[in-house]
Amino acid sequence: MSGFLLFFSKPFDQGNKPIKKTIPVFIKAQQEAFKVSFKHPQNANIAWAMMTGEKFGISPKAKQDFTDLELNFLFSPSGLHLAALLTLLFFLIKKYKRNKLFKMAQWGLLIWALFLPYLAIKRIIFLRLLKMSQSIFKRKFPIEILFLITFGISFMLGHFKESPLSFILSFLYVGTFISLSDKPKIILILGLFSTHLLIAFFNGNEVSLFSIILDLPIISLFVFFLPFVFLYFFTFKLISYNWIEGTVRLFVLIVHWGAKLIHGSFMSSTLFLFLAVWIILLKKKKRYLVLVLILHGNVANSPAFFYAGSYSGAQQRSVDK
């Protein structure tokens, strides 16, 4: 389904410019004071980008490191960011967890978050509200059904028309995690690799299996420390000491080291490599796997004899020299 949407919507065309989102005024008003509280502007800009999605001031090298590890989505507010914010807020009111007040706070915070300008977050909120509604109606549906209803609502609200790529990526990645949630980690990694191959097949980028292996612990670390970034944002005017900058810098260094480790591991995405991954996932016969890998090698790295006779003798001697 994601491949079908990628083919017909052509979201990677250069003419399709992403719609600029305007962050809430009360958050934007804190930007200058927030960044001044950091010693190093790079750390401030990265922390701000993690919270708001505004990537101004981040060095090209840092951006490239996040891109190489395919972690640039951390600068686009999504379900991870919503979970981090809600984790912080619910921790502060955890003593009411068993009371109706806690449930009312959940509903109120989620409905309030619907007014944020981030479509990916809205889809996660729809899914969460559908799950919470099951207790009201005394009926439980499989998560797959709730997932399809969520994206049906999102489509009808015009999210796909407004940002096709955001809709497709949410559909692809959330669907992958849901469908493989009860599978071993190796299957999850292969499933995520197949999603990266699918996207790279349309945008022309290269992919690395090792980057996905490194991504999982880095994303887990991000989910752990992002609530503290939000906590610092809400309290930095009350506490003069910047206690979060060291953690932000450490995270950036981990990404930098990870990007170094995967150098040389990138490969071209082809239909045959995509099929090879799915032959493994579907546990098909090994001879099919060998066949598609051979075909992938021919497509991605054409043997030299394909060019036989294309050079003159003089050209060949020049190359040898």
PDB file of C-alpha atoms in Angstrom:
ATOM      1  CA  MET A   1       0.000   0.000   0.000  1.00  0.00           C
ATOM      2  CA  SER A   2       2.833   2.386   0.832  1.00  0.00           C
ATOM      3  CA  GLY A   3       4.572   1.546  -2.439  1.00  0.00           C
ATOM      4  CA  PHE A   4       1.342   2.230  -4.307  1.00  0.00           C
ATOM      5  CA  LEU A   5       0.991   5.642  -2.614  1.00  0.00           C
ATOM      6  CA  LEU A   6       4.641   6.514  -3.255  1.00  0.00           C
ATOM      7  CA  PHE A   7       4.282   5.624  -6.937  1.00  0.00           C
ATOM      8  CA  PHE A   8       1.159   7.650  -7.627  1.00  0.00           C
ATOM      9  CA  SER A   9       1.676  10.660  -5.356  1.00  0.00           C
ATOM     10  CA  LYS A  10       5.369  11.203  -6.300  1.00  0.00           C
ATOM     11  CA  PRO A  11       6.144  12.981  -2.994  1.00  0.00           C
ATOM     12  CA  PHE A  12       9.866  13.246  -3.770  1.00  0.00           C
ATOM     13  CA  ASP A  13       9.409  15.440  -6.830  1.00  0.00           C
ATOM     14  CA  GLN A  14      11.371  18.662  -6.427  1.00  0.00           C
ATOM     15  CA  GLY A  15       8.240  20.692  -7.125  1.00  0.00           C
ATOM     16  CA  ASN A  16       6.535  19.292  -4.009  1.00  0.00           C
ATOM     17  CA  LYS A  17       7.743  21.647  -1.309  1.00  0.00           C
ATOM     18  CA  PRO A  18       6.757  20.786   2.283  1.00  0.00           C
ATOM     19  CA  ILE A  19       4.255  23.107   3.897  1.00  0.00           C
ATOM     20  CA  LYS A  20       5.900  25.255   6.544  1.00  0.00           C
ATOM     21  CA  LYS A  21       4.457  24.722   9.998  1.00  0.00           C
ATOM     22  CA  THR A  22       4.066  27.563  12.456  1.00  0.00           C
ATOM     23  CA  ILE A  23       4.778  26.553  16.029  1.00  0.00           C
ATOM     24  CA  PRO A  24       2.554  27.967  18.804  1.00  0.00           C
ATOM     25  CA  VAL A  25       3.298  31.583  19.704  1.00  0.00           C
ATOM     26  CA  PHE A  26       3.888  30.895  23.402  1.00  0.00           C
ATOM     27  CA  ILE A  27       6.630  28.384  22.469  1.00  0.00           C
ATOM     28  CA  LYS A  28       8.198  30.602  19.795  1.00  0.00           C
ATOM     29  CA  ALA A  29       8.402  33.470  22.281  1.00  0.00           C
ATOM     30  CA  GLN A  30      10.804  31.416  24.426  1.00  0.00           C
ATOM     31  CA  GLN A  31      13.235  30.610  21.613  1.00  0.00           C
ATOM     32  CA  GLU A  32      15.787  33.377  22.104  1.00  0.00           C
ATOM     33  CA  ALA A  33      15.964  33.054  25.901  1.00  0.00           C
ATOM     34  CA  PHE A  34      16.152  29.254  25.624  1.00  0.00           C
ATOM     35  CA  LYS A  35      19.115  29.350  23.239  1.00  0.00           C
ATOM     36  CA  VAL A  36      20.942  32.016  25.236  1.00  0.00           C
ATOM     37  CA  SER A  37      20.888  29.686  28.251  1.00  0.00           C
ATOM     38  CA  PHE A  38      23.286  27.315  26.422  1.00  0.00           C
ATOM     39  CA  LYS A  39      27.046  27.867  26.241  1.00  0.00           C
ATOM     40  CA  HIS A  40      27.354  26.420  22.742  1.00  0.00           C
ATOM     41  CA  PRO A  41      24.838  27.507  20.051  1.00  0.00           C
ATOM     42  CA  GLN A  42      25.055  24.110  18.305  1.00  0.00           C
ATOM     43  CA  ASN A  43      23.725  22.313  21.386  1.00  0.00           C
ATOM     44  CA  ALA A  44      20.963  24.894  21.758  1.00  0.00           C
ATOM     45  CA  ASN A  45      19.905  24.607  18.121  1.00  0.00           C
ATOM     46  CA  ILE A  46      19.790  20.803  18.269  1.00  0.00           C
ATOM     47  CA  ALA A  47      17.770  20.798  21.502  1.00  0.00           C
ATOM     48  CA  TRP A  48      15.353  23.328  19.989  1.00  0.00           C
ATOM     49  CA  ALA A  49      15.043  21.266  16.795  1.00  0.00           C
ATOM     50  CA  MET A  50      14.273  18.138  18.806  1.00  0.00           C
ATOM     51  CA  MET A  51      11.361  19.881  20.505  1.00  0.00           C
ATOM     52  CA  THR A  52       9.921  21.975  17.676  1.00  0.00           C
ATOM     53  CA  GLY A  53      11.226  20.633  14.363  1.00  0.00           C
ATOM     54  CA  GLU A  54      12.904  23.962  13.494  1.00  0.00           C
ATOM     55  CA  LYS A  55      16.381  22.971  12.265  1.00  0.00           C
ATOM     56  CA  PHE A  56      17.926  26.431  11.871  1.00  0.00           C
ATOM     57  CA  GLY A  57      21.550  26.792  12.931  1.00  0.00           C
ATOM     58  CA  ILE A  58      22.519  23.117  12.954  1.00  0.00           C
ATOM     59  CA  SER A  59      25.855  22.557  11.248  1.00  0.00           C
ATOM     60  CA  PRO A  60      25.906  20.670   7.908  1.00  0.00           C
ATOM     61  CA  LYS A  61      28.142  18.012   9.496  1.00  0.00           C
ATOM     62  CA  ALA A  62      25.671  17.322  12.300  1.00  0.00           C
ATOM     63  CA  LYS A  63      22.775  17.207   9.821  1.00  0.00           C
ATOM     64  CA  GLN A  64      24.710  14.751   7.648  1.00  0.00           C
ATOM     65  CA  ASP A  65      25.436  12.479  10.627  1.00  0.00           C
ATOM     66  CA  PHE A  66      21.742  12.310  11.498  1.00  0.00           C
ATOM     67  CA  THR A  67      20.898  11.742   7.820  1.00  0.00           C
ATOM     68  CA  ASP A  68      23.467   8.949   7.431  1.00  0.00           C
ATOM     69  CA  LEU A  69      21.899   7.130  10.368  1.00  0.00           C
ATOM     70  CA  GLU A  70      18.442   8.014   9.016  1.00  0.00           C
ATOM     71  CA  LEU A  71      17.653   9.738  12.288  1.00  0.00           C
ATOM     72  CA  ASN A  72      16.678  13.110  10.822  1.00  0.00           C
ATOM     73  CA  PHE A  73      13.058  12.250  11.694  1.00  0.00           C
ATOM     74  CA  LEU A  74      14.026  13.047  15.296  1.00  0.00           C
ATOM     75  CA  PHE A  75      13.822  16.699  14.210  1.00  0.00           C
ATOM     76  CA  SER A  76      10.219  16.235  13.030  1.00  0.00           C
ATOM     77  CA  PRO A  77       7.724  16.126  15.910  1.00  0.00           C
ATOM     78  CA  SER A  78       5.982  12.758  15.866  1.00  0.00           C
ATOM     79  CA  GLY A  79       4.663  10.075  18.174  1.00  0.00           C
ATOM     80  CA  LEU A  80       8.052   9.861  19.901  1.00  0.00           C
ATOM     81  CA  HIS A  81       7.868  13.522  20.865  1.00  0.00           C
ATOM     82  CA  LEU A  82       4.268  13.248  21.993  1.00  0.00           C
ATOM     83  CA  ALA A  83       5.114  10.214  24.123  1.00  0.00           C
ATOM     84  CA  ALA A  84       8.033  12.086  25.707  1.00  0.00           C
ATOM     85  CA  LEU A  85       5.858  15.099  26.551  1.00  0.00           C
ATOM     86  CA  LEU A  86       3.040  12.974  27.955  1.00  0.00           C
ATOM     87  CA  THR A  87       5.516  10.873  29.948  1.00  0.00           C
ATOM     88  CA  LEU A  88       6.737  14.039  31.646  1.00  0.00           C
ATOM     89  CA  LEU A  89       3.258  15.388  32.355  1.00  0.00           C
ATOM     90  CA  PHE A  90       1.849  12.071  33.571  1.00  0.00           C
ATOM     91  CA  PHE A  91       4.875  11.563  35.812  1.00  0.00           C
ATOM     92  CA  LEU A  92       4.069  14.848  37.524  1.00  0.00           C
ATOM     93  CA  ILE A  93       0.495  13.687  38.246  1.00  0.00           C
ATOM     94  CA  LYS A  94       1.227   9.987  38.751  1.00  0.00           C
ATOM     95  CA  LYS A  95      -0.280  10.003  42.247  1.00  0.00           C
ATOM     96  CA  TYR A  96      -3.678  10.448  40.588  1.00  0.00           C
ATOM     97  CA  LYS A  97      -3.163   7.497  38.269  1.00  0.00           C
ATOM     98  CA  ARG A  98      -5.992   5.461  39.776  1.00  0.00           C
ATOM     99  CA  ASN A  99      -8.423   8.333  39.942  1.00  0.00           C
ATOM    100  CA  LYS A 100     -10.803   9.808  37.399  1.00  0.00           C
ATOM    101  CA  LEU A 101      -8.754  12.998  37.484  1.00  0.00           C
ATOM    102  CA  PHE A 102      -5.856  11.190  35.824  1.00  0.00           C
ATOM    103  CA  LYS A 103      -8.084   9.889  33.019  1.00  0.00           C
ATOM    104  CA  MET A 104      -9.597  13.331  32.532  1.00  0.00           C
ATOM    105  CA  ALA A 105      -6.090  14.785  32.322  1.00  0.00           C
ATOM    106  CA  GLN A 106      -5.190  12.217  29.647  1.00  0.00           C
ATOM    107  CA  TRP A 107      -8.192  13.142  27.517  1.00  0.00           C
ATOM    108  CA  GLY A 108      -7.632  16.857  28.024  1.00  0.00           C
ATOM    109  CA  LEU A 109      -3.936  16.767  27.120  1.00  0.00           C
ATOM    110  CA  LEU A 110      -4.504  14.641  24.029  1.00  0.00           C
ATOM    111  CA  ILE A 111      -7.341  16.835  22.783  1.00  0.00           C
ATOM    112  CA  TRP A 112      -5.230  19.947  23.431  1.00  0.00           C
ATOM    113  CA  ALA A 113      -2.340  18.394  21.456  1.00  0.00           C
ATOM    114  CA  LEU A 114      -4.662  18.017  18.450  1.00  0.00           C
ATOM    115  CA  PHE A 115      -4.334  21.764  17.957  1.00  0.00           C
ATOM    116  CA  LEU A 116      -0.562  21.511  17.453  1.00  0.00           C
ATOM    117  CA  PRO A 117       0.440  21.989  13.769  1.00  0.00           C
ATOM    118  CA  TYR A 118       2.089  18.572  13.434  1.00  0.00           C
ATOM    119  CA  LEU A 119       0.140  16.028  11.357  1.00  0.00           C
ATOM    120  CA  ALA A 120       2.181  13.037  12.506  1.00  0.00           C
ATOM    121  CA  ILE A 121       1.325  13.813  16.128  1.00  0.00           C
ATOM    122  CA  LYS A 122      -2.365  14.173  15.288  1.00  0.00           C
ATOM    123  CA  ARG A 123      -2.431  10.671  13.786  1.00  0.00           C
ATOM    124  CA  ILE A 124      -0.870   9.188  16.906  1.00  0.00           C
ATOM    125  CA  ILE A 125      -3.426  11.046  19.028  1.00  0.00           C
ATOM    126  CA  PHE A 126      -6.290   9.628  16.936  1.00  0.00           C
ATOM    127  CA  LEU A 127      -4.919   6.131  17.505  1.00  0.00           C
ATOM    128  CA  ARG A 128      -4.510   6.738  21.243  1.00  0.00           C
ATOM    129  CA  LEU A 129      -8.009   8.198  21.606  1.00  0.00           C
ATOM    130  CA  LEU A 130      -9.496   5.214  19.758  1.00  0.00           C
ATOM    131  CA  LYS A 131      -7.732   2.840  22.151  1.00  0.00           C
ATOM    132  CA  MET A 132      -8.954   4.794  25.171  1.00  0.00           C
ATOM    133  CA  SER A 133     -12.513   4.905  23.796  1.00  0.00           C
ATOM    134  CA  GLN A 134     -12.761   1.123  23.896  1.00  0.00           C
ATOM    135  CA  SER A 135     -13.186   1.168  27.670  1.00  0.00           C
ATOM    136  CA  ILE A 136     -16.129   3.556  27.289  1.00  0.00           C
ATOM    137  CA  PHE A 137     -17.960   1.449  24.714  1.00  0.00           C
ATOM    138  CA  LYS A 138     -17.012  -1.841  26.426  1.00  0.00           C
ATOM    139  CA  ARG A 139     -15.696  -3.290  23.187  1.00  0.00           C
ATOM    140  CA  LYS A 140     -12.150  -4.088  22.187  1.00  0.00           C
ATOM    141  CA  PHE A 141     -10.877  -4.075  18.603  1.00  0.00           C
ATOM    142  CA  PRO A 142      -7.560  -5.420  17.295  1.00  0.00           C
ATOM    143  CA  ILE A 143      -4.856  -2.767  17.026  1.00  0.00           C
ATOM    144  CA  GLU A 144      -4.741  -3.347  13.255  1.00  0.00           C
ATOM    145  CA  ILE A 145      -8.370  -2.247  12.931  1.00  0.00           C
ATOM    146  CA  LEU A 146      -7.737   0.860  15.023  1.00  0.00           C
ATOM    147  CA  PHE A 147      -4.690   1.588  12.865  1.00  0.00           C
ATOM    148  CA  LEU A 148      -6.754   1.481   9.661  1.00  0.00           C
ATOM    149  CA  ILE A 149      -9.520   3.610  11.201  1.00  0.00           C
ATOM    150  CA  THR A 150      -6.902   6.148  12.322  1.00  0.00           C
ATOM    151  CA  PHE A 151      -5.472   6.584   8.857  1.00  0.00           C
ATOM    152  CA  GLY A 152      -8.946   6.609   7.338  1.00  0.00           C
ATOM    153  CA  ILE A 153      -9.831   9.555   9.583  1.00  0.00           C
ATOM    154  CA  SER A 154      -6.513  11.224   8.763  1.00  0.00           C
ATOM    155  CA  PHE A 155      -7.129  10.816   5.029  1.00  0.00           C
ATOM    156  CA  MET A 156     -10.653  12.248   5.242  1.00  0.00           C
ATOM    157  CA  LEU A 157      -9.339  15.252   7.177  1.00  0.00           C
ATOM    158  CA  GLY A 158      -7.042  16.057   4.262  1.00  0.00           C
ATOM    159  CA  HIS A 159      -3.720  15.052   5.803  1.00  0.00           C
ATOM    160  CA  PHE A 160      -2.672  13.130   2.706  1.00  0.00           C
ATOM    161  CA  LYS A 161      -3.477  16.046   0.421  1.00  0.00           C
ATOM    162  CA  GLU A 162      -1.668  18.494   2.679  1.00  0.00           C
ATOM    163  CA  SER A 163       1.489  16.394   3.080  1.00  0.00           C
ATOM    164  CA  PRO A 164       1.573  13.107   1.122  1.00  0.00           C
ATOM    165  CA  LEU A 165       5.066  12.138   2.284  1.00  0.00           C
ATOM    166  CA  SER A 166       4.278  12.644   5.966  1.00  0.00           C
ATOM    167  CA  PHE A 167       1.123  10.543   5.613  1.00  0.00           C
ATOM    168  CA  ILE A 168       2.909   7.733   3.758  1.00  0.00           C
ATOM    169  CA  LEU A 169       5.865   7.579   6.147  1.00  0.00           C
ATOM    170  CA  SER A 170       3.559   7.477   9.173  1.00  0.00           C
ATOM    171  CA  PHE A 171       1.483   4.741   7.552  1.00  0.00           C
ATOM    172  CA  LEU A 172       4.588   2.748   6.640  1.00  0.00           C
ATOM    173  CA  TYR A 173       6.540   2.981   9.901  1.00  0.00           C
ATOM    174  CA  VAL A 174       3.657   2.796  12.367  1.00  0.00           C
ATOM    175  CA  GLY A 175       2.214  -0.095  10.381  1.00  0.00           C
ATOM    176  CA  THR A 176       5.575  -1.883  10.402  1.00  0.00           C
ATOM    177  CA  PHE A 177       5.980  -1.571  14.168  1.00  0.00           C
ATOM    178  CA  ILE A 178       2.403  -2.729  14.787  1.00  0.00           C
ATOM    179  CA  SER A 179       2.604  -5.714  12.455  1.00  0.00           C
ATOM    180  CA  LEU A 180       5.981  -6.863  13.825  1.00  0.00           C
ATOM    181  CA  SER A 181       5.527  -5.925  17.493  1.00  0.00           C
ATOM    182  CA  ASP A 182       5.321  -9.562  18.614  1.00  0.00           C
ATOM    183  CA  LYS A 183       8.164 -10.781  16.395  1.00  0.00           C
ATOM    184  CA  PRO A 184      11.849 -11.298  17.340  1.00  0.00           C
ATOM    185  CA  LYS A 185      14.128  -8.270  17.096  1.00  0.00           C
ATOM    186  CA  ILE A 186      15.902  -9.638  14.015  1.00  0.00           C
ATOM    187  CA  ILE A 187      12.563  -9.770  12.171  1.00  0.00           C
ATOM    188  CA  LEU A 188      11.779  -6.209  13.245  1.00  0.00           C
ATOM    189  CA  ILE A 189      15.169  -5.047  11.940  1.00  0.00           C
ATOM    190  CA  LEU A 190      14.608  -6.787   8.595  1.00  0.00           C
ATOM    191  CA  GLY A 191      11.116  -5.304   8.398  1.00  0.00           C
ATOM    192  CA  LEU A 192      12.485  -1.813   9.017  1.00  0.00           C
ATOM    193  CA  PHE A 193      15.221  -2.468   6.463  1.00  0.00           C
ATOM    194  CA  SER A 194      12.545  -3.325   3.902  1.00  0.00           C
ATOM    195  CA  THR A 195      10.768  -0.027   4.608  1.00  0.00           C
ATOM    196  CA  HIS A 196      14.036   1.873   4.115  1.00  0.00           C
ATOM    197  CA  LEU A 197      14.626   0.007   0.855  1.00  0.00           C
ATOM    198  CA  LEU A 198      11.144   0.900  -0.332  1.00  0.00           C
ATOM    199  CA  ILE A 199      11.642   4.609   0.359  1.00  0.00           C
ATOM    200  CA  ALA A 200      15.147   4.610  -1.143  1.00  0.00           C
ATOM    201  CA  PHE A 201      13.767   2.910  -4.257  1.00  0.00           C
ATOM    202  CA  PHE A 202      11.688   6.047  -4.893  1.00  0.00           C
ATOM    203  CA  ASN A 203      13.985   8.833  -3.663  1.00  0.00           C
ATOM    204  CA  GLY A 204      17.232   7.418  -5.066  1.00  0.00           C
ATOM    205  CA  ASN A 205      19.158   7.389  -1.766  1.00  0.00           C
ATOM    206  CA  GLU A 206      21.320   4.548  -0.528  1.00  0.00           C
ATOM    207  CA  VAL A 207      20.564   2.541   2.619  1.00  0.00           C
ATOM    208  CA  SER A 208      22.568   0.741   5.284  1.00  0.00           C
ATOM    209  CA  LEU A 209      21.433  -2.259   7.296  1.00  0.00           C
ATOM    210  CA  PHE A 210      23.978  -1.388   9.981  1.00  0.00           C
ATOM    211  CA  SER A 211      22.420   2.049  10.447  1.00  0.00           C
ATOM    212  CA  ILE A 212      19.112   0.413  11.367  1.00  0.00           C
ATOM    213  CA  ILE A 213      20.853  -1.862  13.887  1.00  0.00           C
ATOM    214  CA  LEU A 214      22.466   1.190  15.497  1.00  0.00           C
ATOM    215  CA  ASP A 215      19.260   3.233  15.278  1.00  0.00           C
ATOM    216  CA  LEU A 216      17.236   1.121  17.705  1.00  0.00           C
ATOM    217  CA  PRO A 217      19.399   1.760  20.815  1.00  0.00           C
ATOM    218  CA  ILE A 218      19.929   5.403  19.802  1.00  0.00           C
ATOM    219  CA  ILE A 219      16.169   5.935  19.428  1.00  0.00           C
ATOM    220  CA  SER A 220      15.631   4.279  22.823  1.00  0.00           C
ATOM    221  CA  LEU A 221      18.145   6.703  24.323  1.00  0.00           C
ATOM    222  CA  PHE A 222      16.385   9.606  22.615  1.00  0.00           C
ATOM    223  CA  VAL A 223      13.003   8.560  24.032  1.00  0.00           C
ATOM    224  CA  PHE A 224      14.569   8.348  27.500  1.00  0.00           C
ATOM    225  CA  PHE A 225      16.214  11.767  27.576  1.00  0.00           C
ATOM    226  CA  LEU A 226      13.743  13.855  25.500  1.00  0.00           C
ATOM    227  CA  PRO A 227      11.340  14.286  28.472  1.00  0.00           C
ATOM    228  CA  PHE A 228      14.240  15.916  30.325  1.00  0.00           C
ATOM    229  CA  VAL A 229      14.741  18.348  27.416  1.00  0.00           C
ATOM    230  CA  PHE A 230      11.072  19.318  27.745  1.00  0.00           C
ATOM    231  CA  LEU A 231      11.489  19.592  31.518  1.00  0.00           C
ATOM    232  CA  TYR A 232      14.430  21.955  31.049  1.00  0.00           C
ATOM    233  CA  PHE A 233      12.398  24.028  28.586  1.00  0.00           C
ATOM    234  CA  PHE A 234       9.605  24.474  31.138  1.00  0.00           C
ATOM    235  CA  THR A 235      11.992  25.324  34.006  1.00  0.00           C
ATOM    236  CA  PHE A 236      15.043  27.055  32.504  1.00  0.00           C
ATOM    237  CA  LYS A 237      13.828  30.481  33.628  1.00  0.00           C
ATOM    238  CA  LEU A 238      13.462  29.212  37.184  1.00  0.00           C
ATOM    239  CA  ILE A 239      16.848  27.461  37.408  1.00  0.00           C
ATOM    240  CA  SER A 240      19.881  29.416  36.205  1.00  0.00           C
ATOM    241  CA  TYR A 241      22.086  26.328  35.793  1.00  0.00           C
ATOM    242  CA  ASN A 242      21.872  24.564  32.406  1.00  0.00           C
ATOM    243  CA  TRP A 243      21.815  20.924  33.438  1.00  0.00           C
ATOM    244  CA  ILE A 244      20.690  19.512  30.067  1.00  0.00           C
ATOM    245  CA  GLU A 245      23.431  20.775  27.735  1.00  0.00           C
ATOM    246  CA  GLY A 246      25.893  18.012  28.613  1.00  0.00           C
ATOM    247  CA  THR A 247      23.299  15.350  27.832  1.00  0.00           C
ATOM    248  CA  VAL A 248      22.429  16.955  24.497  1.00  0.00           C
ATOM    249  CA  ARG A 249      26.123  17.112  23.596  1.00  0.00           C
ATOM    250  CA  LEU A 250      26.632  13.462  24.573  1.00  0.00           C
ATOM    251  CA  PHE A 251      23.718  12.409  22.366  1.00  0.00           C
ATOM    252  CA  VAL A 252      25.154  14.358  19.418  1.00  0.00           C
ATOM    253  CA  LEU A 253      28.541  12.675  19.935  1.00  0.00           C
ATOM    254  CA  ILE A 254      26.894   9.231  19.980  1.00  0.00           C
ATOM    255  CA  VAL A 255      25.227  10.030  16.645  1.00  0.00           C
ATOM    256  CA  HIS A 256      28.552  11.281  15.301  1.00  0.00           C
ATOM    257  CA  TRP A 257      30.368   8.089  16.341  1.00  0.00           C
ATOM    258  CA  GLY A 258      27.547   5.952  14.965  1.00  0.00           C
ATOM    259  CA  ALA A 259      27.719   7.743  11.600  1.00  0.00           C
ATOM    260  CA  LYS A 260      31.451   6.964  11.447  1.00  0.00           C
ATOM    261  CA  LEU A 261      30.848   3.273  12.118  1.00  0.00           C
ATOM    262  CA  ILE A 262      28.519   2.813   9.159  1.00  0.00           C
ATOM    263  CA  HIS A 263      30.720   4.489   6.552  1.00  0.00           C
ATOM    264  CA  GLY A 264      31.188   2.130   3.625  1.00  0.00           C
ATOM    265  CA  SER A 265      28.100   0.048   4.438  1.00  0.00           C
ATOM    266  CA  PHE A 266      25.636   1.818   2.142  1.00  0.00           C
ATOM    267  CA  MET A 267      24.042  -0.012  -0.773  1.00  0.00           C
ATOM    268  CA  SER A 268      21.736   0.848  -3.626  1.00  0.00           C
ATOM    269  CA  SER A 269      18.077  -0.057  -3.334  1.00  0.00           C
ATOM    270  CA  THR A 270      16.781  -2.298  -6.101  1.00  0.00           C
ATOM    271  CA  LEU A 271      13.645  -4.323  -6.578  1.00  0.00           C
ATOM    272  CA  PHE A 272      15.709  -7.509  -6.271  1.00  0.00           C
ATOM    273  CA  LEU A 273      17.230  -6.538  -2.913  1.00  0.00           C
ATOM    274  CA  PHE A 274      13.759  -5.645  -1.672  1.00  0.00           C
ATOM    275  CA  LEU A 275      12.518  -9.080  -2.778  1.00  0.00           C
ATOM    276  CA  ALA A 276      15.505 -10.737  -1.082  1.00  0.00           C
ATOM    277  CA  VAL A 277      14.544  -9.239   2.274  1.00  0.00           C
ATOM    278  CA  TRP A 278      10.954 -10.372   1.855  1.00  0.00           C
ATOM    279  CA  ILE A 279      12.024 -13.888   0.871  1.00  0.00           C
ATOM    280  CA  ILE A 280      13.801 -14.054   4.241  1.00  0.00           C
ATOM    281  CA  LEU A 281      10.812 -12.579   6.097  1.00  0.00           C
ATOM    282  CA  LEU A 282       8.389 -15.002   4.420  1.00  0.00           C
ATOM    283  CA  LYS A 283      10.822 -17.940   4.844  1.00  0.00           C
ATOM    284  CA  LYS A 284      10.789 -18.870   1.183  1.00  0.00           C
ATOM    285  CA  LYS A 285      13.229 -21.284  -0.446  1.00  0.00           C
ATOM    286  CA  LYS A 286      16.893 -20.293  -0.374  1.00  0.00           C
ATOM    287  CA  ARG A 287      17.376 -20.786  -4.104  1.00  0.00           C
ATOM    288  CA  TYR A 288      15.051 -17.842  -4.729  1.00  0.00           C
ATOM    289  CA  LEU A 289      17.157 -15.760  -2.345  1.00  0.00           C
ATOM    290  CA  VAL A 290      20.363 -16.591  -4.220  1.00  0.00           C
ATOM    291  CA  LEU A 291      18.719 -15.753  -7.547  1.00  0.00           C
ATOM    292  CA  VAL A 292      17.462 -12.306  -6.534  1.00  0.00           C
ATOM    293  CA  LEU A 293      20.792 -11.448  -4.863  1.00  0.00           C
ATOM    294  CA  ILE A 294      22.607 -12.269  -8.095  1.00  0.00           C
ATOM    295  CA  LEU A 295      20.152 -10.106 -10.002  1.00  0.00           C
ATOM    296  CA  HIS A 296      20.611  -7.318  -7.453  1.00  0.00           C
ATOM    297  CA  GLY A 297      24.373  -7.464  -7.956  1.00  0.00           C
ATOM    298  CA  ASN A 298      23.949  -7.148 -11.702  1.00  0.00           C
ATOM    299  CA  VAL A 299      21.715  -4.106 -11.338  1.00  0.00           C
ATOM    300  CA  ALA A 300      23.573  -2.279  -8.557  1.00  0.00           C
ATOM    301  CA  ASN A 301      27.119  -3.065  -9.720  1.00  0.00           C
ATOM    302  CA  SER A 302      27.232  -3.983 -13.362  1.00  0.00           C
ATOM    303  CA  PRO A 303      30.180  -6.289 -14.184  1.00  0.00           C
ATOM    304  CA  ALA A 304      33.013  -4.769 -16.178  1.00  0.00           C
ATOM    305  CA  PHE A 305      32.461  -7.000 -19.198  1.00  0.00           C
ATOM    306  CA  PHE A 306      29.210  -5.118 -19.849  1.00  0.00           C
ATOM    307  CA  TYR A 307      31.444  -2.307 -21.123  1.00  0.00           C
ATOM    308  CA  ALA A 308      33.716  -4.488 -23.295  1.00  0.00           C
ATOM    309  CA  GLY A 309      34.618  -2.756 -26.540  1.00  0.00           C
ATOM    310  CA  SER A 310      33.364   0.620 -25.408  1.00  0.00           C
ATOM    311  CA  TYR A 311      36.880   2.040 -25.114  1.00  0.00           C
ATOM    312  CA  SER A 312      39.437   2.603 -27.827  1.00  0.00           C
ATOM    313  CA  GLY A 313      42.941   1.234 -27.422  1.00  0.00           C
ATOM    314  CA  ALA A 314      44.239   4.683 -26.592  1.00  0.00           C
ATOM    315  CA  GLN A 315      41.590   5.179 -23.950  1.00  0.00           C
ATOM    316  CA  GLN A 316      42.371   1.789 -22.429  1.00  0.00           C
ATOM    317  CA  ARG A 317      46.123   2.538 -22.255  1.00  0.00           C
ATOM    318  CA  SER A 318      45.328   5.889 -20.636  1.00  0.00           C
ATOM    319  CA  VAL A 319      43.163   4.203 -18.023  1.00  0.00           C
ATOM    320  CA  ASP A 320      45.830   1.589 -17.308  1.00  0.00           C
ATOM    321  CA  LYS A 321      48.457   4.322 -16.989  1.00  0.00           C
TER     322      LYS A 321
END
